[in-house]
Amino acid sequence: MSARNLDGKTALVTGSTSGIGLGIARALAAEGAHIIFNGFGDAAEIANLRAAVEEEFSVKTSYFNADMSQCDQIEAMMQAAIAESGSVDIVVNNAGIQYVAPIEDFPVEKWDAILAINLTSAFHTSRLALPAMRKKNWGRIINVASVHGLVASAQKSAYVAAKHGLIGLTKTTALETADSAITCNAICPGFVLTPLVQKQVDARAERDGISNEEAKKSLLAEKQPSCEFVTPEQLGALAVFFCSDAATQIRGVAWNMVGGWVAQ
Ligand code: NAD
């Protein structure tokens, strides 16, 4: 097999057992990176998913089931990952959850969980990965934020706050690493048809008494002018670009892939 751009690199993708994280993990594996999977799911399905990636892309994979809302579990995962691979060269902070309700009805425990998983976990993985990245003088931190890191939508207070915060963290991390070959950037997807968005489609179908297909169209029509979902493969290609030498001077950006949502 000819040399690939990420041969010899280790990439941790949090929340990579599903959706966007899995798409990014597959794209990095296609470039030769050893993939550290993380996320919840059925043990046998995760084993199958890892075996498929190992076979298709001839890379090694590992898996840690750390709950990204728990600091001690993140610390244990990072310690074990660095002991196993020497460093985690690429960190993709992707694990995330959503909950939709008006502020006055928003359950406090949902607010806390969204802030912990969608924002604070990225602080922990970054602070724990940076010392080994600095030793190697190479690294990539990619924070999967959202269009909701750039603009708000009603009923998504915790998610919007966490994603705006994640873009702030991205900029600070980029500044603190600007004198090195470590970069930090954020990716801001619009609607991607993953389990996280399917829940919103289901809720809309039920609320409006319409079919699943009609609910998808109406969700997109409201916000995303292309009226097409962004795909995990497209987001994976962007993550690969951020890891390339060509992207070395891209630092602290919040790069949208939203079908025109924020051009309005
Ligand atoms: P998804 O539900 O398909 O996947 C979420 C992943 O995170 C899964 O692997 C899940 O197991 C993992 N996860 C959830 N809670 C966790 C926890 N406590 N600890 C460890 N892992 C946990 O969702 P997705 O749509 O692929 O979302 C991935 C990221 O992309 C999220 O940060 C989300 O906010 C962001 N995003 C999604 C969309 C979209 O339209 N789907 C748009 C913009 C941003």
Short mmCIF file of C-alpha atoms and ligand atoms in Angstrom, two decimals:
data_model
loop_
_atom_site.label_atom_id
_atom_site.label_comp_id
_atom_site.label_asym_id
_atom_site.label_seq_id
_atom_site.Cartn_x
_atom_site.Cartn_y
_atom_site.Cartn_z
CA MET A 1 0.00 0.00 0.00
CA SER A 2 1.43 3.45 -0.90
CA ALA A 3 2.14 6.00 1.85
CA ARG A 4 -0.90 7.79 3.22
CA ASN A 5 -1.04 11.26 4.76
CA LEU A 6 -1.83 10.11 8.31
CA ASP A 7 0.28 6.92 8.46
CA GLY A 8 1.83 6.69 11.93
CA LYS A 9 -0.66 9.11 13.51
CA THR A 10 -3.13 8.19 16.26
CA ALA A 11 -6.57 9.80 16.20
CA LEU A 12 -9.10 9.78 19.04
CA VAL A 13 -12.63 10.53 17.86
CA THR A 14 -15.05 10.90 20.76
CA GLY A 15 -18.60 9.72 20.09
CA SER A 16 -17.46 7.70 17.08
CA THR A 17 -19.80 4.73 17.43
CA SER A 18 -22.43 6.57 15.39
CA GLY A 19 -23.19 9.38 12.96
CA ILE A 20 -20.71 12.18 12.31
CA GLY A 21 -17.99 10.76 14.60
CA LEU A 22 -18.04 7.47 12.74
CA GLY A 23 -17.86 9.32 9.40
CA ILE A 24 -14.83 11.30 10.60
CA ALA A 25 -13.16 8.18 12.07
CA ARG A 26 -13.58 6.35 8.74
CA ALA A 27 -12.15 9.29 6.77
CA LEU A 28 -9.09 9.52 9.06
CA ALA A 29 -8.62 5.73 8.85
CA ALA A 30 -8.69 5.96 5.05
CA GLU A 31 -5.65 8.25 5.39
CA GLY A 32 -3.86 5.66 7.55
CA ALA A 33 -4.51 6.88 11.10
CA HIS A 34 -4.80 4.44 14.00
CA ILE A 35 -8.31 5.13 15.30
CA ILE A 36 -9.31 5.26 18.94
CA PHE A 37 -13.07 4.85 19.05
CA ASN A 38 -15.22 6.12 21.91
CA GLY A 39 -18.95 6.22 22.46
CA PHE A 40 -21.86 4.16 23.63
CA GLY A 41 -23.54 1.23 21.95
CA ASP A 42 -23.91 -2.51 21.79
CA ALA A 43 -20.55 -4.22 22.45
CA ALA A 44 -20.91 -6.66 19.55
CA GLU A 45 -21.86 -3.89 17.12
CA ILE A 46 -18.85 -1.80 18.21
CA ALA A 47 -16.57 -4.82 17.74
CA ASN A 48 -17.99 -5.32 14.22
CA LEU A 49 -17.57 -1.66 13.39
CA ARG A 50 -13.93 -1.74 14.49
CA ALA A 51 -13.22 -4.94 12.57
CA ALA A 52 -14.75 -3.41 9.42
CA VAL A 53 -12.56 -0.29 9.68
CA GLU A 54 -9.43 -2.37 10.38
CA GLU A 55 -10.07 -4.55 7.37
CA GLU A 56 -11.17 -1.86 4.93
CA PHE A 57 -8.36 0.59 5.69
CA SER A 58 -5.56 -1.69 7.07
CA VAL A 59 -5.25 0.31 10.31
CA LYS A 60 -5.25 -0.53 14.01
CA THR A 61 -8.17 0.51 16.17
CA SER A 62 -8.80 0.72 19.91
CA TYR A 63 -11.94 1.48 21.88
CA PHE A 64 -12.61 3.19 25.20
CA ASN A 65 -16.11 3.39 26.62
CA ALA A 66 -15.41 6.53 28.70
CA ASP A 67 -18.52 8.51 29.51
CA MET A 68 -17.58 11.97 28.23
CA SER A 69 -19.62 13.63 30.96
CA GLN A 70 -17.23 12.23 33.60
CA CYS A 71 -13.86 13.88 34.15
CA ASP A 72 -12.33 10.81 35.86
CA GLN A 73 -13.33 8.53 32.96
CA ILE A 74 -11.89 10.96 30.40
CA GLU A 75 -8.64 11.13 32.37
CA ALA A 76 -8.40 7.33 32.52
CA MET A 77 -9.06 7.05 28.75
CA MET A 78 -6.46 9.68 27.84
CA GLN A 79 -3.87 8.13 30.14
CA ALA A 80 -4.44 4.66 28.66
CA ALA A 81 -4.50 5.97 25.07
CA ILE A 82 -1.23 7.86 25.51
CA ALA A 83 0.39 4.86 27.25
CA GLU A 84 -0.73 2.65 24.34
CA SER A 85 0.28 4.93 21.45
CA GLY A 86 2.85 7.38 22.88
CA SER A 87 0.60 10.32 22.04
CA VAL A 88 -2.81 11.13 20.68
CA ASP A 89 -1.84 13.17 17.62
CA ILE A 90 -5.35 14.04 16.48
CA VAL A 91 -8.23 14.69 18.87
CA VAL A 92 -11.69 15.07 17.39
CA ASN A 93 -14.07 16.28 20.08
CA ASN A 94 -17.33 15.08 18.62
CA ALA A 95 -19.42 13.40 21.36
CA GLY A 96 -22.61 15.34 21.83
CA ILE A 97 -26.25 15.18 22.80
CA GLN A 98 -29.24 17.42 22.20
CA TYR A 99 -32.40 18.27 24.12
CA VAL A 100 -35.15 20.58 22.95
CA ALA A 101 -37.39 22.58 25.34
CA PRO A 102 -38.13 26.20 26.23
CA ILE A 103 -35.79 27.66 28.89
CA GLU A 104 -38.45 27.76 31.61
CA ASP A 105 -39.15 24.04 31.14
CA PHE A 106 -35.56 22.97 30.45
CA PRO A 107 -34.60 20.17 32.87
CA VAL A 108 -31.59 21.24 34.94
CA GLU A 109 -29.97 17.81 34.63
CA LYS A 110 -30.23 18.03 30.80
CA TRP A 111 -28.53 21.45 30.87
CA ASP A 112 -25.71 20.03 33.00
CA ALA A 113 -25.29 16.94 30.79
CA ILE A 114 -25.21 18.97 27.55
CA LEU A 115 -22.63 21.38 28.93
CA ALA A 116 -20.51 18.50 30.26
CA ILE A 117 -20.58 16.34 27.11
CA ASN A 118 -20.69 19.00 24.36
CA LEU A 119 -18.26 21.50 25.91
CA THR A 120 -16.37 20.50 29.06
CA SER A 121 -15.21 17.15 27.66
CA ALA A 122 -13.30 19.03 24.93
CA PHE A 123 -11.48 21.03 27.58
CA HIS A 124 -10.45 17.80 29.31
CA THR A 125 -9.26 15.92 26.20
CA SER A 126 -7.40 19.01 24.96
CA ARG A 127 -5.60 19.71 28.24
CA LEU A 128 -4.64 16.04 28.52
CA ALA A 129 -3.51 15.59 24.89
CA LEU A 130 -1.51 18.82 24.55
CA PRO A 131 1.63 17.90 26.56
CA ALA A 132 2.44 14.90 24.29
CA MET A 133 1.54 16.93 21.18
CA ARG A 134 3.93 19.65 22.31
CA LYS A 135 6.71 17.08 22.81
CA LYS A 136 6.23 15.91 19.21
CA ASN A 137 5.54 19.45 17.98
CA TRP A 138 2.62 18.23 15.90
CA GLY A 139 -1.05 17.92 16.63
CA ARG A 140 -4.57 18.58 15.45
CA ILE A 141 -7.54 19.34 17.69
CA ILE A 142 -10.83 19.43 15.82
CA ASN A 143 -13.90 20.46 17.76
CA VAL A 144 -17.20 19.42 16.22
CA ALA A 145 -19.33 22.43 17.11
CA SER A 146 -22.44 23.20 15.07
CA VAL A 147 -24.23 25.88 13.12
CA HIS A 148 -25.63 26.45 16.63
CA GLY A 149 -22.17 27.64 17.64
CA LEU A 150 -22.71 30.52 15.20
CA VAL A 151 -26.42 31.30 15.45
CA ALA A 152 -29.20 30.30 17.82
CA SER A 153 -32.50 28.46 17.45
CA ALA A 154 -35.33 28.60 19.93
CA GLN A 155 -35.67 25.75 22.45
CA LYS A 156 -32.00 24.75 22.21
CA SER A 157 -30.56 26.95 24.99
CA ALA A 158 -28.09 24.44 26.44
CA TYR A 159 -26.93 23.20 23.05
CA VAL A 160 -26.48 26.72 21.65
CA ALA A 161 -24.63 27.84 24.79
CA ALA A 162 -22.35 24.78 24.72
CA LYS A 163 -21.57 25.10 21.01
CA HIS A 164 -20.87 28.85 21.22
CA GLY A 165 -18.60 28.02 24.17
CA LEU A 166 -16.84 25.31 22.16
CA ILE A 167 -15.99 27.85 19.46
CA GLY A 168 -14.56 30.13 22.16
CA LEU A 169 -12.47 27.25 23.50
CA THR A 170 -11.30 26.53 19.93
CA LYS A 171 -10.04 30.10 19.50
CA THR A 172 -8.20 30.11 22.83
CA THR A 173 -6.60 26.73 22.13
CA ALA A 174 -5.54 27.98 18.68
CA LEU A 175 -3.90 31.06 20.21
CA GLU A 176 -2.08 29.06 22.89
CA THR A 177 -0.66 26.70 20.23
CA ALA A 178 -0.04 29.31 17.52
CA ASP A 179 3.75 29.13 17.92
CA SER A 180 3.77 25.39 17.21
CA ALA A 181 2.70 22.87 14.56
CA ILE A 182 -0.40 22.11 16.63
CA THR A 183 -3.63 23.57 15.27
CA CYS A 184 -7.14 23.78 16.67
CA ASN A 185 -10.24 24.45 14.59
CA ALA A 186 -13.97 23.89 14.80
CA ILE A 187 -16.31 22.30 12.29
CA CYS A 188 -19.87 23.63 12.29
CA PRO A 189 -22.32 21.30 10.56
CA GLY A 190 -25.89 22.14 9.67
CA PHE A 191 -28.47 19.32 9.71
CA VAL A 192 -26.93 15.87 9.22
CA LEU A 193 -29.32 12.91 9.21
CA THR A 194 -27.98 11.02 12.24
CA PRO A 195 -29.85 9.55 15.24
CA LEU A 196 -29.50 12.98 16.95
CA VAL A 197 -31.49 14.70 14.17
CA GLN A 198 -33.81 11.78 13.49
CA LYS A 199 -35.27 12.37 16.98
CA GLN A 200 -36.17 15.93 15.92
CA VAL A 201 -37.67 14.62 12.67
CA ASP A 202 -39.76 12.09 14.62
CA ALA A 203 -40.97 14.78 17.04
CA ARG A 204 -41.96 17.06 14.15
CA ALA A 205 -43.79 14.24 12.31
CA GLU A 206 -45.79 13.49 15.43
CA ARG A 207 -46.47 17.15 16.28
CA ASP A 208 -47.66 18.05 12.76
CA GLY A 209 -49.26 14.70 11.88
CA ILE A 210 -47.06 14.29 8.80
CA SER A 211 -44.90 11.49 7.38
CA ASN A 212 -41.21 11.06 8.18
CA GLU A 213 -40.24 12.23 4.68
CA GLU A 214 -42.43 15.33 4.96
CA ALA A 215 -40.96 16.10 8.39
CA LYS A 216 -37.40 15.92 7.00
CA LYS A 217 -38.32 18.30 4.17
CA SER A 218 -40.00 20.78 6.49
CA LEU A 219 -37.10 20.72 8.99
CA LEU A 220 -34.61 21.46 6.21
CA ALA A 221 -36.82 24.06 4.49
CA GLU A 222 -37.05 26.07 7.70
CA LYS A 223 -33.27 26.56 8.08
CA GLN A 224 -31.03 24.95 5.45
CA PRO A 225 -31.46 26.62 2.01
CA SER A 226 -29.92 23.74 0.03
CA CYS A 227 -32.75 21.58 1.43
CA GLU A 228 -30.26 18.71 1.55
CA PHE A 229 -28.65 17.11 4.58
CA VAL A 230 -24.89 17.48 5.09
CA THR A 231 -23.28 14.00 5.20
CA PRO A 232 -20.79 12.44 7.64
CA GLU A 233 -18.56 11.70 4.62
CA GLN A 234 -18.42 15.39 3.68
CA LEU A 235 -17.53 16.28 7.28
CA GLY A 236 -14.89 13.52 7.31
CA ALA A 237 -13.26 15.05 4.22
CA LEU A 238 -13.10 18.43 5.98
CA ALA A 239 -11.48 16.85 9.05
CA VAL A 240 -8.89 15.19 6.81
CA PHE A 241 -8.16 18.58 5.24
CA PHE A 242 -7.66 20.16 8.69
CA CYS A 243 -5.09 17.41 9.37
CA SER A 244 -3.16 18.10 6.16
CA ASP A 245 0.01 20.19 5.80
CA ALA A 246 -1.95 22.59 3.60
CA ALA A 247 -4.07 23.51 6.63
CA THR A 248 -1.14 24.31 8.94
CA GLN A 249 -1.96 28.03 9.01
CA ILE A 250 -5.70 27.56 9.51
CA ARG A 251 -6.05 28.28 13.21
CA GLY A 252 -9.05 29.04 15.36
CA VAL A 253 -11.66 29.00 12.61
CA ALA A 254 -15.28 27.92 12.96
CA TRP A 255 -15.80 26.43 9.50
CA ASN A 256 -19.42 25.95 8.55
CA MET A 257 -20.85 23.22 6.34
CA VAL A 258 -24.51 24.16 6.47
CA GLY A 259 -26.03 24.28 2.97
CA GLY A 260 -26.25 28.08 3.15
CA TRP A 261 -27.90 28.37 6.61
CA VAL A 262 -25.69 31.24 7.82
CA ALA A 263 -25.57 33.09 4.49
CA GLN A 264 -29.12 34.33 5.03
P1 NAD B 1 -25.20 10.74 17.18
O1 NAD B 1 -26.25 10.67 18.22
O2 NAD B 1 -25.33 9.94 15.93
O3 NAD B 1 -23.77 10.37 17.81
C1 NAD B 1 -23.37 10.85 19.05
C2 NAD B 1 -22.18 10.04 19.52
O4 NAD B 1 -21.80 10.54 20.80
C3 NAD B 1 -22.50 8.55 19.69
O5 NAD B 1 -21.37 7.80 19.34
C4 NAD B 1 -22.80 8.46 21.19
O6 NAD B 1 -22.57 7.15 21.71
C5 NAD B 1 -21.78 9.44 21.70
N1 NAD B 1 -22.09 9.92 23.04
C6 NAD B 1 -23.21 10.53 23.49
N2 NAD B 1 -23.10 10.79 24.80
C7 NAD B 1 -21.88 10.35 25.18
C8 NAD B 1 -21.17 10.32 26.40
N3 NAD B 1 -21.70 10.80 27.52
N4 NAD B 1 -19.94 9.78 26.41
C9 NAD B 1 -19.38 9.26 25.30
N5 NAD B 1 -20.01 9.26 24.11
C10 NAD B 1 -21.23 9.80 24.06
O7 NAD B 1 -25.05 12.29 16.87
P2 NAD B 1 -24.33 13.09 15.69
O8 NAD B 1 -25.40 13.83 14.98
O9 NAD B 1 -23.39 12.24 14.94
O10 NAD B 1 -23.56 14.18 16.55
C11 NAD B 1 -22.15 14.21 16.67
C12 NAD B 1 -21.71 15.62 16.98
O11 NAD B 1 -22.06 16.48 15.89
C13 NAD B 1 -22.38 16.22 18.23
O12 NAD B 1 -21.44 16.98 18.95
C14 NAD B 1 -23.45 17.11 17.65
O13 NAD B 1 -23.77 18.17 18.49
C15 NAD B 1 -22.76 17.60 16.39
N6 NAD B 1 -23.68 18.11 15.37
C16 NAD B 1 -24.64 17.30 14.82
C17 NAD B 1 -25.47 17.80 13.85
C18 NAD B 1 -26.51 16.98 13.18
O14 NAD B 1 -27.32 17.56 12.41
N7 NAD B 1 -26.58 15.69 13.36
C19 NAD B 1 -25.34 19.14 13.44
C20 NAD B 1 -24.37 19.93 14.03
C21 NAD B 1 -23.53 19.39 14.99
#
